[in-house]
Amino acid sequence: MSKDSLNLPEEFILMILNEQTGYFYQVGGWTLNCAIIGAVLADLSLKSRIDTDLLSLQVLDSTMTDEPVLDLCLKEIVNSDDQRGTRFWIERLAVHAEEIIDTTLDRLVAIGVLTHHEGDFFSVSTSMRHADVNDYSKDETGRGTFIKTRISEVLFTEVIPEPKDILLVGLLNACDLIRFIYEIDEHIELRIEQVCKMELISRTISVAVTQTIVSPRLQTAPIKRKIPSVSWIKLLSHIHSSSGNLPAIFAKLTDQYGPVFQLRPPFQKPLTFVAGAQVNRWVHRNARNFMTSGNYFRELEQACGASGLITSLDGADHFRMRKVMQSVYSVSKFYERLDDMYRLTRQFMIEWKWQKGTELPVNRVTRLMINMQMTQIVVSTDTQDIFEELVKWKERASNCHVGHILPKFLVKTPAMRRRFKLLNTFLRRIEQNHTPHQRSDQHRELADNLFSLHSSDPQILPEQNLPFMLAAAPVLQSIYLGDLLGFALYEIARHPEIAAQMRSEADALFDGSDPVKDDFSPASFDVTHRFMMECLRMYPVVGLMVRNVSNSCVVEDYSLPMGERVYIAQSGAHYMDDCFPNPYKFDIDRYLPPREEHRGPGYAPYGLGTHLCVGFAWMQMQLTVTLLMIVHYFEFAQPPKDHKLNINPFPTLSVSKKLKLRISNQLREIST
């Protein structure tokens, strides 16, 4: 089946896509399940496989259609002895709705009708959007990009609709979605009613869907279970508390108390945590409809003098800002800056005297190395002289305004005020480096995009947000990526046998000259990539997301009321045996077939859902290139076998500031 012959479930999915938000018009779970099964049955009827009315559904032809989502349901109907009506089969087959939706979305992406964006957003692909509009009228089935145009003709003109369009209008009307897609008045409402009555099959399926939707007995009733409580003393006495390994703590607490539990710190309200692979799946698919991030980050926004930053945006504004950021933090953009990556990394090694016998303070040196790369590449500005002061402000502000670990007055001390002013110093440097003359013939980067966005739409990016977006954001990225590099260096030192395999890959890539884009095939850095994935599993730098419940919901049979603050410990699954057997073992073979333990909701180092890390693909390549260069030049002394890594858990995971690693051998000279 080609993209010019979409089936009815695919057209229904395309109709309910809201391109302003990058997701779908909100339809209740059971409602959507009923509608998608109704679309399948309608398409089977159009293909003369079944005949149906409210009282009966008969198989006319048991031959499979070779369309997986249709055949899944047809096979069950054919193999059943139940002689029942449409409503029965909608209810019976609803269990397959999630699989059908996933399969439908995958196919629409595969054939180029939809584009899938990080964070589980979707949009109509560029090629379909710019297709010749004149082709649409020649296509009886309707191309994906023109479905809404086709249905608008049905509703806003007196054209006689095709049976498929009548069915589509009936399904949308049963879900009460037409009013959100088009502006309608009383006249159009009459037209909708008229269209829905034009075909018996449309009336049958629409009525069946509506009846299943409104029937209270078919709705999933919330099971109000009491949320288990964990005392603060029990938490502090936990086996992993002394090492600071928060993901491991979340895993053990989930094993003991279940996927939803509350911590009760002294003199504070209970803190509600959710964790586990199935919770991760629910959050990734459903949290956008029930939870928001805005309230949680508002204090930090106010401390920065900003409002409506990407971390606190939801819906259309968040999707639009993500697209701006993704255009910069793409792998293709990273490859454009490979020469700068090589130059800056070598420059840092020379300046910090990386050589045999040097002891590296890991926490400090990895952050500074990434900062040199990051700020030069994304905003063309050097900040090495002020970076560590900015880090002190950021960590204090996060602990006071986000984590609420410290009292708020500590972020207003004279020293903290002085450090906060450095954000404006950083911004002034960026502005001075981004005059039209200086940016002529330069690679377009983050600062260019954000200055353009501010000029064209000062509402979505007001001037008050520029210090954070341009100055604070690269600092945050340097911290997160630098801390992950710190954990990676520790594991390189611990596992010389893996480091040797990585070195073989690095030597092959850097043999004779620096590699170019086409040299970086997946096979060329397979071991390094799997090593990095295991570092991300064991040391997810941002292992916790915080949301406020905007619409009451049920998670794993526990009811979460509106207004509840929820701590989503998505990294807890990284230390659960059912997701990662022997989870405390550093094992890069987890990611090879047939194991492929990362394929599933248990692996979530970049976050989940709409707030999935925007630049994780860039981050992977930046870390990969950095690690390859390090092992190409150096070997590290192995720590004592009984050495226990201490982790600083707040505000994000990082190696202890006391950790030092010694370079045991320099393998080749570093030339700039």
Tab-separated table of N, CA and C in Angstrom, residues 143-202:
chain	number	residue	atom	x	y	z
A	143	ARG	N	-4.556	12.103	-0.305
A	143	ARG	CA	-3.213	12.073	0.264
A	143	ARG	C	-3.235	12.607	1.684
A	144	GLY	N	-2.258	12.136	2.493
A	144	GLY	CA	-2.235	12.512	3.901
A	144	GLY	C	-2.221	13.999	4.126
A	145	THR	N	-1.464	14.725	3.313
A	145	THR	CA	-1.317	16.147	3.564
A	145	THR	C	-2.567	16.951	3.234
A	146	PHE	N	-3.516	16.345	2.474
A	146	PHE	CA	-4.695	17.096	2.054
A	146	PHE	C	-5.986	16.558	2.661
A	147	ILE	N	-5.886	15.679	3.640
A	147	ILE	CA	-7.088	15.084	4.213
A	147	ILE	C	-7.970	16.151	4.844
A	148	LYS	N	-7.375	17.063	5.605
A	148	LYS	CA	-8.189	18.102	6.252
A	148	LYS	C	-8.814	19.028	5.217
A	149	THR	N	-8.098	19.270	4.109
A	149	THR	CA	-8.679	20.068	3.030
A	149	THR	C	-9.866	19.348	2.410
A	150	ARG	N	-9.707	18.044	2.213
A	150	ARG	CA	-10.775	17.251	1.610
A	150	ARG	C	-12.020	17.230	2.493
A	151	ILE	N	-11.828	17.032	3.790
A	151	ILE	CA	-12.973	16.986	4.708
A	151	ILE	C	-13.607	18.365	4.845
A	152	SER	N	-12.800	19.420	4.762
A	152	SER	CA	-13.383	20.771	4.828
A	152	SER	C	-14.307	21.016	3.641
A	153	GLU	N	-13.971	20.473	2.475
A	153	GLU	CA	-14.867	20.600	1.328
A	153	GLU	C	-16.185	19.883	1.584
A	154	VAL	N	-16.099	18.726	2.224
A	154	VAL	CA	-17.311	17.973	2.547
A	154	VAL	C	-18.218	18.784	3.469
A	155	LEU	N	-17.598	19.468	4.445
A	155	LEU	CA	-18.385	20.177	5.462
A	155	LEU	C	-18.840	21.560	5.018
A	156	PHE	N	-18.026	22.234	4.223
A	156	PHE	CA	-18.301	23.637	3.917
A	156	PHE	C	-18.838	23.863	2.504
A	157	THR	N	-19.032	22.797	1.751
A	157	THR	CA	-19.664	22.923	0.431
A	157	THR	C	-20.755	21.871	0.320
A	158	GLU	N	-21.441	21.870	-0.793
A	158	GLU	CA	-22.514	20.895	-1.006
A	158	GLU	C	-22.031	19.699	-1.818
A	159	VAL	N	-20.730	19.485	-1.896
A	159	VAL	CA	-20.189	18.365	-2.635
A	159	VAL	C	-20.726	17.051	-2.066
A	160	ILE	N	-20.963	16.078	-2.940
A	160	ILE	CA	-21.420	14.771	-2.494
A	160	ILE	C	-20.190	13.976	-2.043
A	161	PRO	N	-20.095	13.642	-0.781
A	161	PRO	CA	-18.870	13.014	-0.270
A	161	PRO	C	-18.757	11.540	-0.643
A	162	GLU	N	-17.514	11.074	-0.686
A	162	GLU	CA	-17.240	9.656	-0.867
A	162	GLU	C	-17.576	8.911	0.425
A	163	PRO	N	-17.886	7.599	0.325
A	163	PRO	CA	-18.200	6.830	1.548
A	163	PRO	C	-17.121	6.931	2.623
A	164	LYS	N	-15.848	6.928	2.194
A	164	LYS	CA	-14.757	7.010	3.168
A	164	LYS	C	-14.811	8.318	3.939
A	165	ASP	N	-15.129	9.417	3.252
A	165	ASP	CA	-15.212	10.722	3.919
A	165	ASP	C	-16.387	10.768	4.886
A	166	ILE	N	-17.499	10.130	4.493
A	166	ILE	CA	-18.666	10.079	5.382
A	166	ILE	C	-18.306	9.340	6.667
A	167	LEU	N	-17.599	8.228	6.522
A	167	LEU	CA	-17.186	7.467	7.701
A	167	LEU	C	-16.241	8.280	8.583
A	168	LEU	N	-15.325	8.991	7.967
A	168	LEU	CA	-14.357	9.793	8.725
A	168	LEU	C	-15.062	10.904	9.492
A	169	VAL	N	-15.999	11.586	8.846
A	169	VAL	CA	-16.766	12.632	9.523
A	169	VAL	C	-17.556	12.033	10.681
A	170	GLY	N	-18.158	10.858	10.459
A	170	GLY	CA	-18.928	10.222	11.524
A	170	GLY	C	-18.087	9.883	12.732
A	171	LEU	N	-16.869	9.361	12.515
A	171	LEU	CA	-15.986	9.016	13.629
A	171	LEU	C	-15.538	10.261	14.392
A	172	LEU	N	-15.167	11.306	13.650
A	172	LEU	CA	-14.735	12.545	14.296
A	172	LEU	C	-15.873	13.161	15.090
A	173	ASN	N	-17.071	13.099	14.545
A	173	ASN	CA	-18.233	13.655	15.233
A	173	ASN	C	-18.553	12.857	16.493
A	174	ALA	N	-18.394	11.525	16.428
A	174	ALA	CA	-18.655	10.689	17.599
A	174	ALA	C	-17.720	11.043	18.744
A	175	CYS	N	-16.508	11.484	18.408
A	175	CYS	CA	-15.535	11.886	19.434
A	175	CYS	C	-15.635	13.368	19.779
A	176	ASP	N	-16.555	14.095	19.140
A	176	ASP	CA	-16.734	15.538	19.357
A	176	ASP	C	-15.439	16.302	19.076
A	177	LEU	N	-14.786	15.966	17.947
A	177	LEU	CA	-13.506	16.587	17.618
A	177	LEU	C	-13.601	17.625	16.504
A	178	ILE	N	-14.673	17.604	15.724
A	178	ILE	CA	-14.734	18.479	14.557
A	178	ILE	C	-14.639	19.945	14.959
A	179	ARG	N	-15.230	20.298	16.076
A	179	ARG	CA	-15.224	21.701	16.505
A	179	ARG	C	-13.829	22.190	16.864
A	180	PHE	N	-12.914	21.272	17.175
A	180	PHE	CA	-11.538	21.669	17.498
A	180	PHE	C	-10.666	21.772	16.252
A	181	ILE	N	-11.083	21.103	15.187
A	181	ILE	CA	-10.308	21.109	13.948
A	181	ILE	C	-10.733	22.253	13.037
A	182	TYR	N	-12.048	22.536	13.012
A	182	TYR	CA	-12.580	23.592	12.147
A	182	TYR	C	-13.437	24.548	12.971
A	183	GLU	N	-13.573	25.770	12.473
A	183	GLU	CA	-14.524	26.708	13.067
A	183	GLU	C	-15.899	26.413	12.482
A	184	ILE	N	-16.836	26.062	13.326
A	184	ILE	CA	-18.156	25.674	12.836
A	184	ILE	C	-19.234	26.532	13.472
A	185	ASP	N	-20.349	26.649	12.781
A	185	ASP	CA	-21.513	27.360	13.300
A	185	ASP	C	-22.717	26.436	13.198
A	186	GLU	N	-23.907	26.982	13.450
A	186	GLU	CA	-25.108	26.147	13.452
A	186	GLU	C	-25.349	25.522	12.085
A	187	HIS	N	-25.087	26.273	11.010
A	187	HIS	CA	-25.290	25.748	9.668
A	187	HIS	C	-24.375	24.547	9.411
A	188	ILE	N	-23.120	24.645	9.843
A	188	ILE	CA	-22.180	23.547	9.636
A	188	ILE	C	-22.555	22.356	10.513
A	189	GLU	N	-23.082	22.616	11.697
A	189	GLU	CA	-23.520	21.510	12.548
A	189	GLU	C	-24.621	20.711	11.869
A	190	LEU	N	-25.528	21.411	11.184
A	190	LEU	CA	-26.580	20.717	10.431
A	190	LEU	C	-25.978	19.909	9.289
A	191	ARG	N	-24.967	20.474	8.620
A	191	ARG	CA	-24.299	19.777	7.537
A	191	ARG	C	-23.603	18.516	8.063
A	192	ILE	N	-22.972	18.611	9.224
A	192	ILE	CA	-22.317	17.444	9.822
A	192	ILE	C	-23.343	16.345	10.083
A	193	GLU	N	-24.456	16.741	10.651
A	193	GLU	CA	-25.519	15.775	10.930
A	193	GLU	C	-26.016	15.124	9.641
A	194	GLN	N	-26.161	15.937	8.579
A	194	GLN	CA	-26.619	15.428	7.292
A	194	GLN	C	-25.622	14.424	6.717
A	195	VAL	N	-24.325	14.754	6.764
A	195	VAL	CA	-23.295	13.870	6.217
A	195	VAL	C	-23.264	12.545	6.971
A	196	CYS	N	-23.366	12.614	8.282
A	196	CYS	CA	-23.294	11.403	9.099
A	196	CYS	C	-24.425	10.423	8.788
A	197	LYS	N	-25.521	10.914	8.255
A	197	LYS	CA	-26.682	10.052	7.961
A	197	LYS	C	-26.668	9.512	6.539
A	198	MET	N	-25.674	9.877	5.752
A	198	MET	CA	-25.698	9.519	4.334
A	198	MET	C	-25.440	8.042	4.076
A	199	GLU	N	-24.733	7.369	4.976
A	199	GLU	CA	-24.403	5.967	4.768
A	199	GLU	C	-24.818	5.167	5.995
A	200	LEU	N	-25.434	4.005	5.759
A	200	LEU	CA	-25.865	3.152	6.863
A	200	LEU	C	-24.676	2.704	7.701
A	201	ILE	N	-23.576	2.323	7.033
A	201	ILE	CA	-22.407	1.861	7.772
A	201	ILE	C	-21.855	2.971	8.654
A	202	SER	N	-21.894	4.211	8.179
A	202	SER	CA	-21.427	5.336	8.985
A	202	SER	C	-22.297	5.509	10.221
